[in-house]
JSON list of C-alpha atoms in Angstrom, two decimals:
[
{"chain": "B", "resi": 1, "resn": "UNK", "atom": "CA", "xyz": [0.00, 0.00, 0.00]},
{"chain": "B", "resi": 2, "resn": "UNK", "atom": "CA", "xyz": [2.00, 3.26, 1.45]},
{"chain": "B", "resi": 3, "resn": "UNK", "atom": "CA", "xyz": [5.45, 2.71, 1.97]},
{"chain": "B", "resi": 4, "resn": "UNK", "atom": "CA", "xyz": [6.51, 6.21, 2.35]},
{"chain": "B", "resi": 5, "resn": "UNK", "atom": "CA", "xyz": [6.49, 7.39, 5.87]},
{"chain": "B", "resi": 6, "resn": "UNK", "atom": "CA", "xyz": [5.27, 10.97, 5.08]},
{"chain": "B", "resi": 7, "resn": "UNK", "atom": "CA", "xyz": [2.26, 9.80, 2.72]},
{"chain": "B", "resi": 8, "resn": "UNK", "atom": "CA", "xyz": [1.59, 7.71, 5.49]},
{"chain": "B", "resi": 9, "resn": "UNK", "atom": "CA", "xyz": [1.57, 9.94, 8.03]},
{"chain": "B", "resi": 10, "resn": "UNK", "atom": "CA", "xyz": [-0.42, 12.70, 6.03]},
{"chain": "B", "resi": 11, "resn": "UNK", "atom": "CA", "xyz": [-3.33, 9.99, 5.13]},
{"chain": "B", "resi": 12, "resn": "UNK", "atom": "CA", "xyz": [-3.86, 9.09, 8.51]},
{"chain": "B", "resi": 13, "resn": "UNK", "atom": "CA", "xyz": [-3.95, 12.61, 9.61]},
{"chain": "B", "resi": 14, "resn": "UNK", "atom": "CA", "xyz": [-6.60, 13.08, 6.87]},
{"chain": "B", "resi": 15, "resn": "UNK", "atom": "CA", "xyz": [-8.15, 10.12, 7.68]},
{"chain": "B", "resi": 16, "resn": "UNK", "atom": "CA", "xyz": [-8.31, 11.10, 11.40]},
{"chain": "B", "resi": 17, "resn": "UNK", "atom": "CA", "xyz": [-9.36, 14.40, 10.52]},
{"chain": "B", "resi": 18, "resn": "UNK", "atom": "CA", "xyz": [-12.35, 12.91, 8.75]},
{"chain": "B", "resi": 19, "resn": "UNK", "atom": "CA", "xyz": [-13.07, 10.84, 11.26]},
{"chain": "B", "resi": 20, "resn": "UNK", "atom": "CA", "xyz": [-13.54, 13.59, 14.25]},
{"chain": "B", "resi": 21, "resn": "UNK", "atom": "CA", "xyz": [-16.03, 15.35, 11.28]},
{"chain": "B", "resi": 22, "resn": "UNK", "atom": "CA", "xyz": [-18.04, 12.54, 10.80]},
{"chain": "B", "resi": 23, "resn": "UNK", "atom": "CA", "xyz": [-18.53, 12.25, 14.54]},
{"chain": "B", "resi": 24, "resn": "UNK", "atom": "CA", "xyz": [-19.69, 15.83, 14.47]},
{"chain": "B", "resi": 25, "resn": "UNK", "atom": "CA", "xyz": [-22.07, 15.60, 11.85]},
{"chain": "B", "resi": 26, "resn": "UNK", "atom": "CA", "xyz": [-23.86, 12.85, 13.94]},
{"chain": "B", "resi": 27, "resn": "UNK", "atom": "CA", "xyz": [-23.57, 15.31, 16.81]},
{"chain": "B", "resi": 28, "resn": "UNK", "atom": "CA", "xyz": [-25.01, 17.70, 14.86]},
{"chain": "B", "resi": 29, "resn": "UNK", "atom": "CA", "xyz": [-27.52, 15.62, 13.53]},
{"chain": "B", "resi": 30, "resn": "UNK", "atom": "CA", "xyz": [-28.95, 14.32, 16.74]},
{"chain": "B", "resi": 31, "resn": "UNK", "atom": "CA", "xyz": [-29.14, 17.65, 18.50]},
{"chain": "B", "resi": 32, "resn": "UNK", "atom": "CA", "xyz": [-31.42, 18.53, 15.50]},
{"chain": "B", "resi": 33, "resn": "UNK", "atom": "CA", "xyz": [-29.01, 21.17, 13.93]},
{"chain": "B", "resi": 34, "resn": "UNK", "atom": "CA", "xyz": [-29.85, 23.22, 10.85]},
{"chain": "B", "resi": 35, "resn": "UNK", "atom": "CA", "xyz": [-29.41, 21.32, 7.43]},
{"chain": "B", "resi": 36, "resn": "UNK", "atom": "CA", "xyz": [-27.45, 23.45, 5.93]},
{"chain": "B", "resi": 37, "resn": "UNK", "atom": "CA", "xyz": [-25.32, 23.28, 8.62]},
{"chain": "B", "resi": 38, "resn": "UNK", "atom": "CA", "xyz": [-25.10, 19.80, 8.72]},
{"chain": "B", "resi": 39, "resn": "UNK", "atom": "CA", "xyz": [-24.47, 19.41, 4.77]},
{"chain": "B", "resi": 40, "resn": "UNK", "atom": "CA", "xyz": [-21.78, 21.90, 4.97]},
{"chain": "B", "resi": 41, "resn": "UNK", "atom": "CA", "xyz": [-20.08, 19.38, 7.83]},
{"chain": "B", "resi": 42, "resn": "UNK", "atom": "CA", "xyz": [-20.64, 16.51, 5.60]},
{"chain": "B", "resi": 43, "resn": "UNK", "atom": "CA", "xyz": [-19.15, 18.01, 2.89]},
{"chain": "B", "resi": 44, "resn": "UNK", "atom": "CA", "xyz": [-16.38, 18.60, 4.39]},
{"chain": "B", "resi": 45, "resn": "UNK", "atom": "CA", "xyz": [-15.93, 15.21, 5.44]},
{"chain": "B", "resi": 46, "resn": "UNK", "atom": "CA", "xyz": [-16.29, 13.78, 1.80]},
{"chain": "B", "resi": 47, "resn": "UNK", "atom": "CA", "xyz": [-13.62, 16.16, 0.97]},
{"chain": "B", "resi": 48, "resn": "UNK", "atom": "CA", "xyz": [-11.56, 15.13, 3.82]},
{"chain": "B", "resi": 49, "resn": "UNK", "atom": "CA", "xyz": [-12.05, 11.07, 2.61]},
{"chain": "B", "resi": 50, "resn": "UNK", "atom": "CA", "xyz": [-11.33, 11.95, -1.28]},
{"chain": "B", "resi": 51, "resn": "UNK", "atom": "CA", "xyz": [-8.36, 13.98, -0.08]},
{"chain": "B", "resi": 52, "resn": "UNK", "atom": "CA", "xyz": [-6.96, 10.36, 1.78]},
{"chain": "B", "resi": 53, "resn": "UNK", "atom": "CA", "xyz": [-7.93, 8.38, -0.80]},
{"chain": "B", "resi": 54, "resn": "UNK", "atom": "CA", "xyz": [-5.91, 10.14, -3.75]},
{"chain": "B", "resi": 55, "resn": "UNK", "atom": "CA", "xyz": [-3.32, 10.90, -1.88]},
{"chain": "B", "resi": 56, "resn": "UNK", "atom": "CA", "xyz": [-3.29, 6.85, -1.22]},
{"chain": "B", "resi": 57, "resn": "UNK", "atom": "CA", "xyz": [-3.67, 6.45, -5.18]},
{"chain": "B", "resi": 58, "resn": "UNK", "atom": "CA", "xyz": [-0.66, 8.94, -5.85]},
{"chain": "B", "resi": 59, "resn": "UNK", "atom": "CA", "xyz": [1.53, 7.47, -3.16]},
{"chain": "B", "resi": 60, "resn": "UNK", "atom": "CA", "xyz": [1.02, 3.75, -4.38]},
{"chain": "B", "resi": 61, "resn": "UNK", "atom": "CA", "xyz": [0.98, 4.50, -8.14]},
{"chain": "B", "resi": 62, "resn": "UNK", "atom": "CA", "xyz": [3.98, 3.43, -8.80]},
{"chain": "B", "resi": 63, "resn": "UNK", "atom": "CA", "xyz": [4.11, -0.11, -6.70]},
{"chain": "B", "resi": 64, "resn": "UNK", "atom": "CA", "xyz": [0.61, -0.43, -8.45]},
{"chain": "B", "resi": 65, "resn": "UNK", "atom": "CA", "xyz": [1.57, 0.08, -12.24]},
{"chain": "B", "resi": 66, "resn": "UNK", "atom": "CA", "xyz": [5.28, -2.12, -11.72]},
{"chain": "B", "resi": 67, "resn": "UNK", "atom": "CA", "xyz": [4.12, -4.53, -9.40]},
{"chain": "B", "resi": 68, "resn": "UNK", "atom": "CA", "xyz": [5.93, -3.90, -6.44]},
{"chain": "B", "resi": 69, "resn": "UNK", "atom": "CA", "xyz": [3.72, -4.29, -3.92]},
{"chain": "B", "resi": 70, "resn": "UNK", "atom": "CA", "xyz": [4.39, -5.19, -0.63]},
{"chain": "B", "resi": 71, "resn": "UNK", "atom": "CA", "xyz": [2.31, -7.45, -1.03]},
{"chain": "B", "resi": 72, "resn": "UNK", "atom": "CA", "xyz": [3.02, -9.65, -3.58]},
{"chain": "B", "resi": 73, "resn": "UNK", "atom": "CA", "xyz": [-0.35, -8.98, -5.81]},
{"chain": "B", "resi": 74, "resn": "UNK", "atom": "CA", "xyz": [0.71, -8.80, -9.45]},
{"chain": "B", "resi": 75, "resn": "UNK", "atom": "CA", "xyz": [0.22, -4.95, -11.33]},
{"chain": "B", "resi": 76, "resn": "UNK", "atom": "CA", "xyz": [-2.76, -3.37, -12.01]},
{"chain": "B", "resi": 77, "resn": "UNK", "atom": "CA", "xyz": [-4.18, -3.24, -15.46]},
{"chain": "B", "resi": 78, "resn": "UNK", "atom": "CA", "xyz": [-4.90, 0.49, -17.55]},
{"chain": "B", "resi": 79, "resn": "UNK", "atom": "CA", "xyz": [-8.72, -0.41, -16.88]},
{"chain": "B", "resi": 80, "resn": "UNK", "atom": "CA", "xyz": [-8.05, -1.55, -13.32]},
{"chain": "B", "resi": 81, "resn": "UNK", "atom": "CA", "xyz": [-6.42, 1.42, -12.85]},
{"chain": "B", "resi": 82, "resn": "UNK", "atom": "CA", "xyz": [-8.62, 3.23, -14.06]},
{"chain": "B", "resi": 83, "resn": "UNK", "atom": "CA", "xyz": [-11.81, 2.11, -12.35]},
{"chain": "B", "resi": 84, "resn": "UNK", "atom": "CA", "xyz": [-9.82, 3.08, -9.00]},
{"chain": "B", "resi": 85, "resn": "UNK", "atom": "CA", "xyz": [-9.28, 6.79, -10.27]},
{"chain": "B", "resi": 86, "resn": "UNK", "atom": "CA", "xyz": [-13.23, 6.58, -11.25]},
{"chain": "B", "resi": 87, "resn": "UNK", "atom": "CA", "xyz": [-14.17, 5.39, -7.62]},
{"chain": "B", "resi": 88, "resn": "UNK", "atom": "CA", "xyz": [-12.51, 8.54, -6.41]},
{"chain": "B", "resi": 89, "resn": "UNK", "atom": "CA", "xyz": [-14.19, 10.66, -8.78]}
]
């Protein structure tokens, strides 16, 4: 997946991050705050999630496309590849 420390470390701050928003949006939610409000929150949180996952897809693009994954698994194909960019999208 991520070998470099950094990318690491700056996915599962985002990650993290994301993860303290969600857990206000249900806050939010269940003391019966404004929508808007709430959508805004949630937004942000989707942001937060596609920020982590490209940053995942960036980081492991390489391993992915010459097959040196940590694990073992064999590369990724163009369509494969690009069915994980789609997801994102």
């Amino acid at each position: 997946m991520i070998r470099d420390e950094d990318s690491m470390s700056a996915v599962l701050n985002r990650l993290r991050r994301a993860q303290g928003q969600l857990a206000g949006v249900i806050a939010m939610i269940e003391q019966g705050r404004d929508c808007k409000d709430v959508v805004t929150q949630l937004a942000a949180v989707s942001r937060a999630l596609d920020r982590a996952g490209f940053k995942i897809v960036a980081s492991g693009l390489r391993d992915c496309i010459t097959g040196t994954s940590a694990t073992g698994t064999a590369p990724l194909t163009e369509s494969e590849l690009e069915k994980l960019f789609l997801a994102l999208a």
